[in-house]
PDB file of C-alpha atoms in Angstrom:
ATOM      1  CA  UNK A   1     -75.815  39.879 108.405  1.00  0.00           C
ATOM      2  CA  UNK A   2     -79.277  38.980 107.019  1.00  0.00           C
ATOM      3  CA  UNK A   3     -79.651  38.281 103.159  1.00  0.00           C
ATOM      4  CA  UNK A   4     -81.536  40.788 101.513  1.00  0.00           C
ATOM      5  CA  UNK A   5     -84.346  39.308  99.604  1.00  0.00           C
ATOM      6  CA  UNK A   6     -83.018  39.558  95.963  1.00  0.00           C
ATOM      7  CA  UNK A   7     -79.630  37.787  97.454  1.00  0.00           C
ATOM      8  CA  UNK A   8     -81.793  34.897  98.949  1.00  0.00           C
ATOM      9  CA  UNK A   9     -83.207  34.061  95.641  1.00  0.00           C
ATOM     10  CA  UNK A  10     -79.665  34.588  93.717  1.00  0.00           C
ATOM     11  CA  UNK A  11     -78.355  31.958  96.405  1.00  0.00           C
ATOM     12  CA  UNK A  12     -80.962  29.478  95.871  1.00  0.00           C
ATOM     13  CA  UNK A  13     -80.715  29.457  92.414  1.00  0.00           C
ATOM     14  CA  UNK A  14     -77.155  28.985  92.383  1.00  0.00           C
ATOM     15  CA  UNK A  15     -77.538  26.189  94.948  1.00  0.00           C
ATOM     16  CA  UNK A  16     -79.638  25.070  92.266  1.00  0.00           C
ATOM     17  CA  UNK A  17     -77.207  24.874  89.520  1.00  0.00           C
ATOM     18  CA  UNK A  18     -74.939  23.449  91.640  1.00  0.00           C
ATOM     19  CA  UNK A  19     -77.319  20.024  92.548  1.00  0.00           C
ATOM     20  CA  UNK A  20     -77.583  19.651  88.559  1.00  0.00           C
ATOM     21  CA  UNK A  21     -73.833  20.140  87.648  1.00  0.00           C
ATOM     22  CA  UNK A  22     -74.544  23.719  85.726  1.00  0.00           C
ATOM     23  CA  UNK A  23     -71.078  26.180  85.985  1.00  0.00           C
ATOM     24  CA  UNK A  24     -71.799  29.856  86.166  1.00  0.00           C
ATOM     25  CA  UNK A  25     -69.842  32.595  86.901  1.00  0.00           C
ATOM     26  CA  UNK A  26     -69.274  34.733  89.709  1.00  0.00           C
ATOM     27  CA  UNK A  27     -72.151  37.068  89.084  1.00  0.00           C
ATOM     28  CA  UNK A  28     -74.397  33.949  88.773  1.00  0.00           C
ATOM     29  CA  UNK A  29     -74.707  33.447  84.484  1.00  0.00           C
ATOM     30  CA  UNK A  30     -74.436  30.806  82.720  1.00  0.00           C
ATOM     31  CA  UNK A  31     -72.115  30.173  80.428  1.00  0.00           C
ATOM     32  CA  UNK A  32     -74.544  28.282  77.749  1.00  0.00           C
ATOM     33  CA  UNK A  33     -78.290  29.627  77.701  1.00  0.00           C
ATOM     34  CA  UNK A  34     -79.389  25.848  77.063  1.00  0.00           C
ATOM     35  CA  UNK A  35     -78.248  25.161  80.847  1.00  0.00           C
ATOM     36  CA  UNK A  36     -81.012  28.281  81.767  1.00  0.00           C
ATOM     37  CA  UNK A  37     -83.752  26.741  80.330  1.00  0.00           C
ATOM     38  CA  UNK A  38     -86.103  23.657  80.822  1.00  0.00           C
ATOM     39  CA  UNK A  39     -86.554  23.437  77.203  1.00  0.00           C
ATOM     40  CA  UNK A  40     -84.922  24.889  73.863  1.00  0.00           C
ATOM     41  CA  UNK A  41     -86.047  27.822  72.447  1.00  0.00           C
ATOM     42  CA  UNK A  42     -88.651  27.158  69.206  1.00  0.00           C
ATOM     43  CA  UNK A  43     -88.309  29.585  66.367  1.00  0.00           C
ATOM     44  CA  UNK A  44     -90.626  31.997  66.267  1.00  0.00           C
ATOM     45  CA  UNK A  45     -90.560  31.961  70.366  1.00  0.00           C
ATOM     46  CA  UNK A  46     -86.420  33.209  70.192  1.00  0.00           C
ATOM     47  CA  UNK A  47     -87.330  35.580  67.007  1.00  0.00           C
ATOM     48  CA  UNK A  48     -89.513  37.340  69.762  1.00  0.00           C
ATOM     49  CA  UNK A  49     -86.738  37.257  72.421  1.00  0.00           C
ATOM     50  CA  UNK A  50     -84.365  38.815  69.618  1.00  0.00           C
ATOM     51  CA  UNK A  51     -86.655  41.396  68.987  1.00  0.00           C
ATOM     52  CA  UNK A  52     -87.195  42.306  72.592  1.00  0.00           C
ATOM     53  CA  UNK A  53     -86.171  46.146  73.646  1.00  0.00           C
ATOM     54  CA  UNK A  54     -84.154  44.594  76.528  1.00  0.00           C
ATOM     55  CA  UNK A  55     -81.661  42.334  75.293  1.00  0.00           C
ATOM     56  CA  UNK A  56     -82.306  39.039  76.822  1.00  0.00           C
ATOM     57  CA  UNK A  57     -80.869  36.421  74.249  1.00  0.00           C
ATOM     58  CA  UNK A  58     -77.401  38.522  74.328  1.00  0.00           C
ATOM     59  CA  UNK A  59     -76.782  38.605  77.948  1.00  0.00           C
ATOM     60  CA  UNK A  60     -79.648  38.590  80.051  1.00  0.00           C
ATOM     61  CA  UNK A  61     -81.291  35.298  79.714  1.00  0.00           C
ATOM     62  CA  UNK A  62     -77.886  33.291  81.074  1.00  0.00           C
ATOM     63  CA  UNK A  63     -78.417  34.826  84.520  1.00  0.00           C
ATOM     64  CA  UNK A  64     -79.814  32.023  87.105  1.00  0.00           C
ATOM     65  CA  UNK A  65     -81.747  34.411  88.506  1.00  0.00           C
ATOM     66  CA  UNK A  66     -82.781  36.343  84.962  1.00  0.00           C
ATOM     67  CA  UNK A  67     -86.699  36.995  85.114  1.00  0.00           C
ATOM     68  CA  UNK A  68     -86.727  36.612  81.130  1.00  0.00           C
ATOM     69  CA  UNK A  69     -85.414  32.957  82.078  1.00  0.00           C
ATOM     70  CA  UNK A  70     -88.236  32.119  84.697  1.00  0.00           C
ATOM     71  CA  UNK A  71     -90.654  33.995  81.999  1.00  0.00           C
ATOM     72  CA  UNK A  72     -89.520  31.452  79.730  1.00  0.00           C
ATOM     73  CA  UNK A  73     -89.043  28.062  81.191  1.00  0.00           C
ATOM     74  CA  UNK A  74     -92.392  29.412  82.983  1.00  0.00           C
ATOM     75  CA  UNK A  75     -94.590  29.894  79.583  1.00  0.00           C
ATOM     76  CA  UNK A  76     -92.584  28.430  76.717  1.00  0.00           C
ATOM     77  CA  UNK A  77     -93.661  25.105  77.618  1.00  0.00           C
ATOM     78  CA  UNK A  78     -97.753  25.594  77.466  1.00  0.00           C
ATOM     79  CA  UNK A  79     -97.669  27.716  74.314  1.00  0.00           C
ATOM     80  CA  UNK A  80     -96.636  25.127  72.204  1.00  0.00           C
ATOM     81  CA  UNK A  81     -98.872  22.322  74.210  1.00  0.00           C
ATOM     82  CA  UNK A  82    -101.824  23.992  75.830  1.00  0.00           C
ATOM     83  CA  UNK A  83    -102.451  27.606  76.376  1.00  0.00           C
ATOM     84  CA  UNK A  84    -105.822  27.454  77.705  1.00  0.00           C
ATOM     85  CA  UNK A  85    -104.162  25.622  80.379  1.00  0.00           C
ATOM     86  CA  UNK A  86    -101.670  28.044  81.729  1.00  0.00           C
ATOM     87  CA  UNK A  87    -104.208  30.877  81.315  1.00  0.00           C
ATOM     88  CA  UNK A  88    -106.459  28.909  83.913  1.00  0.00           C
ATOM     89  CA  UNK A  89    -104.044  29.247  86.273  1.00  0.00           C
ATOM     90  CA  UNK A  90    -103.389  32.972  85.879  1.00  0.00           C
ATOM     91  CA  UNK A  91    -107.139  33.757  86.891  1.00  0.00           C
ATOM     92  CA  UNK A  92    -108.063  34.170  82.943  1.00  0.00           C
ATOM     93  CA  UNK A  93    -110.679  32.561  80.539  1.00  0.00           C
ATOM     94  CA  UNK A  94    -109.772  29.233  78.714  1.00  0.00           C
ATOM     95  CA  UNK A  95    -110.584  30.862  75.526  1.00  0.00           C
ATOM     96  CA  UNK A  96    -107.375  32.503  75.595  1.00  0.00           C
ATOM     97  CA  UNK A  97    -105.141  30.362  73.153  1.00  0.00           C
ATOM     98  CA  UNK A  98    -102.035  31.906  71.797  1.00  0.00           C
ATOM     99  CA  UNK A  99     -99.780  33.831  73.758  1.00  0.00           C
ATOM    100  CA  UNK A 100     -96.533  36.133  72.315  1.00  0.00           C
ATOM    101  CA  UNK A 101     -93.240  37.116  74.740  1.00  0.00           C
ATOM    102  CA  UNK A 102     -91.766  40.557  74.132  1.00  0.00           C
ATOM    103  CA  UNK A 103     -95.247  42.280  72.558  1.00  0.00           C
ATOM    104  CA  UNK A 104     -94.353  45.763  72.065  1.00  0.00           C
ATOM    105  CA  UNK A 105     -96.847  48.648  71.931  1.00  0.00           C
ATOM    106  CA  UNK A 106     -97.258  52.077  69.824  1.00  0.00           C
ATOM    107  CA  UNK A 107     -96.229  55.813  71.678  1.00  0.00           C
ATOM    108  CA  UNK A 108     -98.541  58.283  71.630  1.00  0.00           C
ATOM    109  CA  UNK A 109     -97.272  61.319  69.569  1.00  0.00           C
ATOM    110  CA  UNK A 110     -94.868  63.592  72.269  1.00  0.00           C
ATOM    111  CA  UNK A 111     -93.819  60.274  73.511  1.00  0.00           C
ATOM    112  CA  UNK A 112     -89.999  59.448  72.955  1.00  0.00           C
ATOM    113  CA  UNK A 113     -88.027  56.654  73.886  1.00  0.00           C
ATOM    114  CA  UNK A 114     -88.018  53.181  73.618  1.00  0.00           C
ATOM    115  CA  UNK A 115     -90.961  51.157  72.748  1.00  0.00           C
ATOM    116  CA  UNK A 116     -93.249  49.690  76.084  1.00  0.00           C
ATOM    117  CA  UNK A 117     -93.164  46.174  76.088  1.00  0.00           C
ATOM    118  CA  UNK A 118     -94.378  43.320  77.865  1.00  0.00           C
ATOM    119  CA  UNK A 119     -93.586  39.963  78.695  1.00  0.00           C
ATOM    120  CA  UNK A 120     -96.230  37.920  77.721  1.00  0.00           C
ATOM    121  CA  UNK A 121     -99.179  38.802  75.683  1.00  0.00           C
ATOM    122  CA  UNK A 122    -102.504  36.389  75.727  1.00  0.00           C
ATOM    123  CA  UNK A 123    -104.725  36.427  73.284  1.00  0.00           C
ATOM    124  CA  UNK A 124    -108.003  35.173  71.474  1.00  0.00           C
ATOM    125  CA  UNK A 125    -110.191  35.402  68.832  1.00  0.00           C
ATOM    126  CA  UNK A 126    -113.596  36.141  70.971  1.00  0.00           C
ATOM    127  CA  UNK A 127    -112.017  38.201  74.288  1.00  0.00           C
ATOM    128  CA  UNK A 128    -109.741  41.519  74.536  1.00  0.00           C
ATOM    129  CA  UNK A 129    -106.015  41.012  74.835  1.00  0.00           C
ATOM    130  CA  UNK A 130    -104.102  40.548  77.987  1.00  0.00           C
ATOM    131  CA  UNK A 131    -100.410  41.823  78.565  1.00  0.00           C
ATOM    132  CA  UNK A 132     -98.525  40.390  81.737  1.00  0.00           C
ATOM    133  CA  UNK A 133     -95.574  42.167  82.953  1.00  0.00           C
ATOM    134  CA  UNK A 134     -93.241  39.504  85.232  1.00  0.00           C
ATOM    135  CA  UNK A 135     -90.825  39.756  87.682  1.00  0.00           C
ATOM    136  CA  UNK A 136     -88.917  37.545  89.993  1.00  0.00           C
ATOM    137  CA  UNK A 137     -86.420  39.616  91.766  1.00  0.00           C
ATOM    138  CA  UNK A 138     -86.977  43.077  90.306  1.00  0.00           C
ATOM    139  CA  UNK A 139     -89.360  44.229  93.397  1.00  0.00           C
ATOM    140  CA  UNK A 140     -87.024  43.528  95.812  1.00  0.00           C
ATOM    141  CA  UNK A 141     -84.530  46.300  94.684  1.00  0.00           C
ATOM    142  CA  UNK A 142     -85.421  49.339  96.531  1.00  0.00           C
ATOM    143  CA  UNK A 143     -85.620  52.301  94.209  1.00  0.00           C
ATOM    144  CA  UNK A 144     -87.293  55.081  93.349  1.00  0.00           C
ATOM    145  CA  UNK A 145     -87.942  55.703  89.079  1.00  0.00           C
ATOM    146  CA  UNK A 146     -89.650  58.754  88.027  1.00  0.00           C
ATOM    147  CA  UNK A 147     -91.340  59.507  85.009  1.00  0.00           C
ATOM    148  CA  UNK A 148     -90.528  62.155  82.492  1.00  0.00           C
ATOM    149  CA  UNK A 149     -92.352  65.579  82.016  1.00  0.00           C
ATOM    150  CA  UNK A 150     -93.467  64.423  78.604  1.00  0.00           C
ATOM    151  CA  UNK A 151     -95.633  61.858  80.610  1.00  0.00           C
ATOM    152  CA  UNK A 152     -98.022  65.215  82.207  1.00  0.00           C
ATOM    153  CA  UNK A 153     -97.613  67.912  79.853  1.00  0.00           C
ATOM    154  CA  UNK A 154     -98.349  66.329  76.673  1.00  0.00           C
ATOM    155  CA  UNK A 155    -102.007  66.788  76.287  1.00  0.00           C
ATOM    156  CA  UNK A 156    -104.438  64.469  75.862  1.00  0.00           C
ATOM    157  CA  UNK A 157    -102.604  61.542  76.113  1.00  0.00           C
ATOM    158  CA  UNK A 158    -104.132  59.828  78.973  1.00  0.00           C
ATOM    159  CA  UNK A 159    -107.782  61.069  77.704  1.00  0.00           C
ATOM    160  CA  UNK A 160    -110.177  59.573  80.021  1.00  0.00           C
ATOM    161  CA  UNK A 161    -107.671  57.941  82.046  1.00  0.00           C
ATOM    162  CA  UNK A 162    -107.238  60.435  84.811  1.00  0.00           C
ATOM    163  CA  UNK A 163    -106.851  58.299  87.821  1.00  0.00           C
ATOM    164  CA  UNK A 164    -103.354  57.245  85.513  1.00  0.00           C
ATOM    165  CA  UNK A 165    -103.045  60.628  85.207  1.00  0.00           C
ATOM    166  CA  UNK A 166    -102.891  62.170  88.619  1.00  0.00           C
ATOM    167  CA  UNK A 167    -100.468  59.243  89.459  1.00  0.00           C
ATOM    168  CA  UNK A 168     -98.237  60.298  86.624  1.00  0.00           C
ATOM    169  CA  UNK A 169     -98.221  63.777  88.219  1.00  0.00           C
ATOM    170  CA  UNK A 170     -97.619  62.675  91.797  1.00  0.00           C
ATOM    171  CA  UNK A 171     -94.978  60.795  90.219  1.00  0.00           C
ATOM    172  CA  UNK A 172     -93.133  63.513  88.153  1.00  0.00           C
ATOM    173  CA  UNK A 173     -93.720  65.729  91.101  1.00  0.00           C
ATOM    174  CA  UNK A 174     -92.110  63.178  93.767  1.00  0.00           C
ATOM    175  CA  UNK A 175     -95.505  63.617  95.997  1.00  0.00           C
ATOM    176  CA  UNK A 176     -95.923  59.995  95.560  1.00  0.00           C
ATOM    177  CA  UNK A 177     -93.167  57.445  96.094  1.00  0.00           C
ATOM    178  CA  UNK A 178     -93.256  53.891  95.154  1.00  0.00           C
ATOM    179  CA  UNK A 179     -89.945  51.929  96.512  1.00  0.00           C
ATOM    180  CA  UNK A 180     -90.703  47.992  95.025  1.00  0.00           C
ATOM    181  CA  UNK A 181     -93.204  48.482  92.348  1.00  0.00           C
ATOM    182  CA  UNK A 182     -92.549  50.154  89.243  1.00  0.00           C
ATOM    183  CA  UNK A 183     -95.000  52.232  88.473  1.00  0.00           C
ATOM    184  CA  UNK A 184     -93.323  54.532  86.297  1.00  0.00           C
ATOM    185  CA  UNK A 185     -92.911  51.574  83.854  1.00  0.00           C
ATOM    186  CA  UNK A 186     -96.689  50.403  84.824  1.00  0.00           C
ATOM    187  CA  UNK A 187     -97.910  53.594  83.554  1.00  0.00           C
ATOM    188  CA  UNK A 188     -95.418  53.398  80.059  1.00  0.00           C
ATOM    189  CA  UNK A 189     -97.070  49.848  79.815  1.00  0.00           C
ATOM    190  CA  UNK A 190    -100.573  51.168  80.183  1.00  0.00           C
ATOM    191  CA  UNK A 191     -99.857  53.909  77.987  1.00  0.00           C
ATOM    192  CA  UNK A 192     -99.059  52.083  75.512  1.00  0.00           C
ATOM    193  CA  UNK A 193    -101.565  49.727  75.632  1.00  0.00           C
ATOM    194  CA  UNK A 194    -104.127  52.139  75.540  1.00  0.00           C
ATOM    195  CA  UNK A 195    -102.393  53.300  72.019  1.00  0.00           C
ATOM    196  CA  UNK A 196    -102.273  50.104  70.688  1.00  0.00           C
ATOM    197  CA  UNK A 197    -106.243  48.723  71.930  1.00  0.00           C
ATOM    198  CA  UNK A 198    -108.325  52.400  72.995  1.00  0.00           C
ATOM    199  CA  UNK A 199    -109.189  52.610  76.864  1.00  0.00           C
ATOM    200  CA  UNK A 200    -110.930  49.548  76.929  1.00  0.00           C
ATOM    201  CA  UNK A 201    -109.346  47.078  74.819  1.00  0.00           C
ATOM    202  CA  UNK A 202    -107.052  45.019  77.005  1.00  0.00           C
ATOM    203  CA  UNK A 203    -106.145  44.394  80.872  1.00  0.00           C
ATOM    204  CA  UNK A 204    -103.160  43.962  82.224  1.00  0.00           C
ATOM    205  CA  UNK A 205    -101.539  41.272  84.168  1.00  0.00           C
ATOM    206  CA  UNK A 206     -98.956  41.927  86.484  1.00  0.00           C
ATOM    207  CA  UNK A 207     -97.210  38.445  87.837  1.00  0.00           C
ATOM    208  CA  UNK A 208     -94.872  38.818  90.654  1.00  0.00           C
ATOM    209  CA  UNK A 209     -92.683  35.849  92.396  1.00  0.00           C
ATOM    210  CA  UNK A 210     -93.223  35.990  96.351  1.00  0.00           C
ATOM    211  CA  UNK A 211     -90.635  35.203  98.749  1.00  0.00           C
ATOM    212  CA  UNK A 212     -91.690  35.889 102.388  1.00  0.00           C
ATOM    213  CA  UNK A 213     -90.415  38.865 103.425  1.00  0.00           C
ATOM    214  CA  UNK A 214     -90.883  42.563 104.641  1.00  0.00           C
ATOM    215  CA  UNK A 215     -90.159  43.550 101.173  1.00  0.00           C
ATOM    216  CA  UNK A 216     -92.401  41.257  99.689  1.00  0.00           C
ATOM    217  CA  UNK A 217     -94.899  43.017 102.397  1.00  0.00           C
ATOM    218  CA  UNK A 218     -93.988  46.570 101.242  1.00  0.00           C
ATOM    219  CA  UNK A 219     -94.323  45.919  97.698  1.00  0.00           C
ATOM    220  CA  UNK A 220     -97.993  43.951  98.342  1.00  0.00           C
ATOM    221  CA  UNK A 221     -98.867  47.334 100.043  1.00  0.00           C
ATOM    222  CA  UNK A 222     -97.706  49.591  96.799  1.00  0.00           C
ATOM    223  CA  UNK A 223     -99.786  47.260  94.123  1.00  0.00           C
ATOM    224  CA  UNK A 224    -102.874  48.128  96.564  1.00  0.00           C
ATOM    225  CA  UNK A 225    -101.691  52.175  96.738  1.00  0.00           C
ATOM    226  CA  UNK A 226    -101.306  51.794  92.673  1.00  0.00           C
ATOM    227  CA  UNK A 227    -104.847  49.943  92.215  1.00  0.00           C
ATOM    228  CA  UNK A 228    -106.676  52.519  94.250  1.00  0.00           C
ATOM    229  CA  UNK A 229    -105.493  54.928  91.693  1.00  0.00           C
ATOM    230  CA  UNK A 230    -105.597  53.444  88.112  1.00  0.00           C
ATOM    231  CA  UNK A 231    -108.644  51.051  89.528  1.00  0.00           C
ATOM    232  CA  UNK A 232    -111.670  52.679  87.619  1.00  0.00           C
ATOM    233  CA  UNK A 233    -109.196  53.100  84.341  1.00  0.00           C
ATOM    234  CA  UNK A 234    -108.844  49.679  83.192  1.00  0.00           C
ATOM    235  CA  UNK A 235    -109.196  46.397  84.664  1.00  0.00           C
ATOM    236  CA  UNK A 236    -105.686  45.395  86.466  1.00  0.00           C
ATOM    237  CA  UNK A 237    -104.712  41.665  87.834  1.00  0.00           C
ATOM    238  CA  UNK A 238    -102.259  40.449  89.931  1.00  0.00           C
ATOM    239  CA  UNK A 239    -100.822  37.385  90.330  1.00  0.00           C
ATOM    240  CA  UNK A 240     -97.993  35.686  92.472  1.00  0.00           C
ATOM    241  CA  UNK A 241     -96.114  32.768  90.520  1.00  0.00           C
ATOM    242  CA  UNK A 242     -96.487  30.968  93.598  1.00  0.00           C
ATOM    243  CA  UNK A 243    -100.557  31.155  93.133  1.00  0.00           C
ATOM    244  CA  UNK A 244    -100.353  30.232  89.281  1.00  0.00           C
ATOM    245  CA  UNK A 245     -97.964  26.875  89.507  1.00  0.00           C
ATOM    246  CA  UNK A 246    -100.480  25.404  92.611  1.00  0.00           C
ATOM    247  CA  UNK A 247    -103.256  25.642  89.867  1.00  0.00           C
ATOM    248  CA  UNK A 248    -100.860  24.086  87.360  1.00  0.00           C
ATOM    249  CA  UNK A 249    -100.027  21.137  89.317  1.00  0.00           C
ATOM    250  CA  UNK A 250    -103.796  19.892  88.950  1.00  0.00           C
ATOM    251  CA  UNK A 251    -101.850  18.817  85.159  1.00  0.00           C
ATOM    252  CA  UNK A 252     -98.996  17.224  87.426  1.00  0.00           C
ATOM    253  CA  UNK A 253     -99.820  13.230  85.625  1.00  0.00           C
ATOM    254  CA  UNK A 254     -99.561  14.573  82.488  1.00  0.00           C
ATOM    255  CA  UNK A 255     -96.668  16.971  82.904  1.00  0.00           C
ATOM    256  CA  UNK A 256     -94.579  15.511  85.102  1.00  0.00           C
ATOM    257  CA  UNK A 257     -91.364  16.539  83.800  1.00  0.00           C
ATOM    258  CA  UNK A 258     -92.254  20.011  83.576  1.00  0.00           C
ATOM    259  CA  UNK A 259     -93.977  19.945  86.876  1.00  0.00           C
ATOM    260  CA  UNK A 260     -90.515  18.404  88.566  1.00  0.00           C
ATOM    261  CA  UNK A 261     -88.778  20.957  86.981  1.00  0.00           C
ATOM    262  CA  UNK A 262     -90.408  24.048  87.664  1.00  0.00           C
ATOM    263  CA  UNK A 263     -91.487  22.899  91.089  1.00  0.00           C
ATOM    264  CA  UNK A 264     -87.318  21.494  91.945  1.00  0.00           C
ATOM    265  CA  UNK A 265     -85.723  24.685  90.507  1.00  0.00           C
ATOM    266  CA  UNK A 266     -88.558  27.616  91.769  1.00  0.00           C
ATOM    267  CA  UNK A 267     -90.789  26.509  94.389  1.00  0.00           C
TER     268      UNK A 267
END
């Protein structure tokens, strides 16, 4: 039988472990977080993990093939070294010099439920802010996610936003069916960005790890049916990891271990 997608990256990870002596379970976690990551966690960085809506430092985080852990061994590195650096390589300006993990973002009012958050959030004195939402194996589970009513009848919420909008219908009404993206929590994200910073104070990142595949296929089709609705509402990115570490290694000299690393374990 052919490996799904999601089960080819599990696999390699493990077979990762395995070259470096790391023991995980059958479900593919580690049993000591520090065996996860390329570097310790710094203070303030696991203070943000702790305060993250999703758990990751309790559970989360050990798994070989956790996106929080390829967020962080990803990331953690350049914020405490050189941020411009990293931003580069996602497509942004070098003026971007502090970055946050686990930013969370004000509801409007009729909005229940957790708290959107994000995964990384750049910032900078001089230019808007920029949220990234990561995943590494997430778009390879097929499923559908819909969005609550709240999301279409409360009014006003989306304001000027009405290519969001009519997605959010087509969503809550099931005319409109996304299978790898999600872009029921895309819209939350935006949402709540647009709370937190007014219609035009931010973009958003999304950052996606690419294995070859028909589902990686499908799921490059959905970002293009999602852009050519929320296009004219904000400005929206997308990256592949795979795009953002070839810029990186133009720093190979100087970060060699990092480079050996992140190149060895994910590319």
């Amino acid at each position: 039988m052919t490996r799904s997608t999601e089960d080819r990256i599990r696999k390699q990870q493990q077979s990762w472990a395995v070259e470096h002596g790391i023991t995980f379970n059958a479900k593919g976690y580690v049993y000591k977080l520090e065996d996860n990551l390329f570097e310790p966690l710094e203070e303030d960085a696991r203070a943000e993990f702790a305060s993250g809506k999703g758990g990751e430092l309790k559970g989360k985080m050990f798994a070989l093939h956790s996106s929080s852990a390829l967020v962080c061994n990803f990331f953690h590195y350049w914020r405490y070294r050189d941020v411009p650096a990293v931003a580069i390589s996602c497509g942004l300006s070098p003026n971007y010099d502090k970055l946050k993990f686990e930013k969370a973002y004000r509801k409007p009012q009729g909005i229940g439920g957790e708290l959107p958050h994000v995964d990384i959030e750049f910032t900078s004195r001089t230019l808007k802010p920029i949220a990234v939402e990561a995943k590494f194996t997430e778009q390879y589970h097929r499923k559908r996610k819909s969005l609550k009513n709240a999301y279409v009848e409360t009014a006003g919420i989306w304001d000027n936003y009405a290519g969001c909008e009519s997605l959010a219908k087509l969503i809550v009404e099931e005319e409109e069916v996304f299978e790898y993206l999600d872009v029921s929590q895309l819209l939350k994200h935006i949402l709540g960005l647009k709370t937190e910073y007014g219609e035009q104070g931010f973009e958003l990142l999304y950052l996606w790890y690419e294995v070859d595949s028909d589902e990686a296929l499908q799921h490059r089709r959905e970002i293009k049916r999602f852009e050519s609705f929320i296009g004219s509402d904000l400005f929206f990115r997308t990256r592949n990891y795979q795009e953002v570490f070839q810029v990186l290694k133009s720093h190979g000299r100087v970060h060699s271990r990092y480079m050996n690393y992140i190149g060895g374990r994910y590319f």
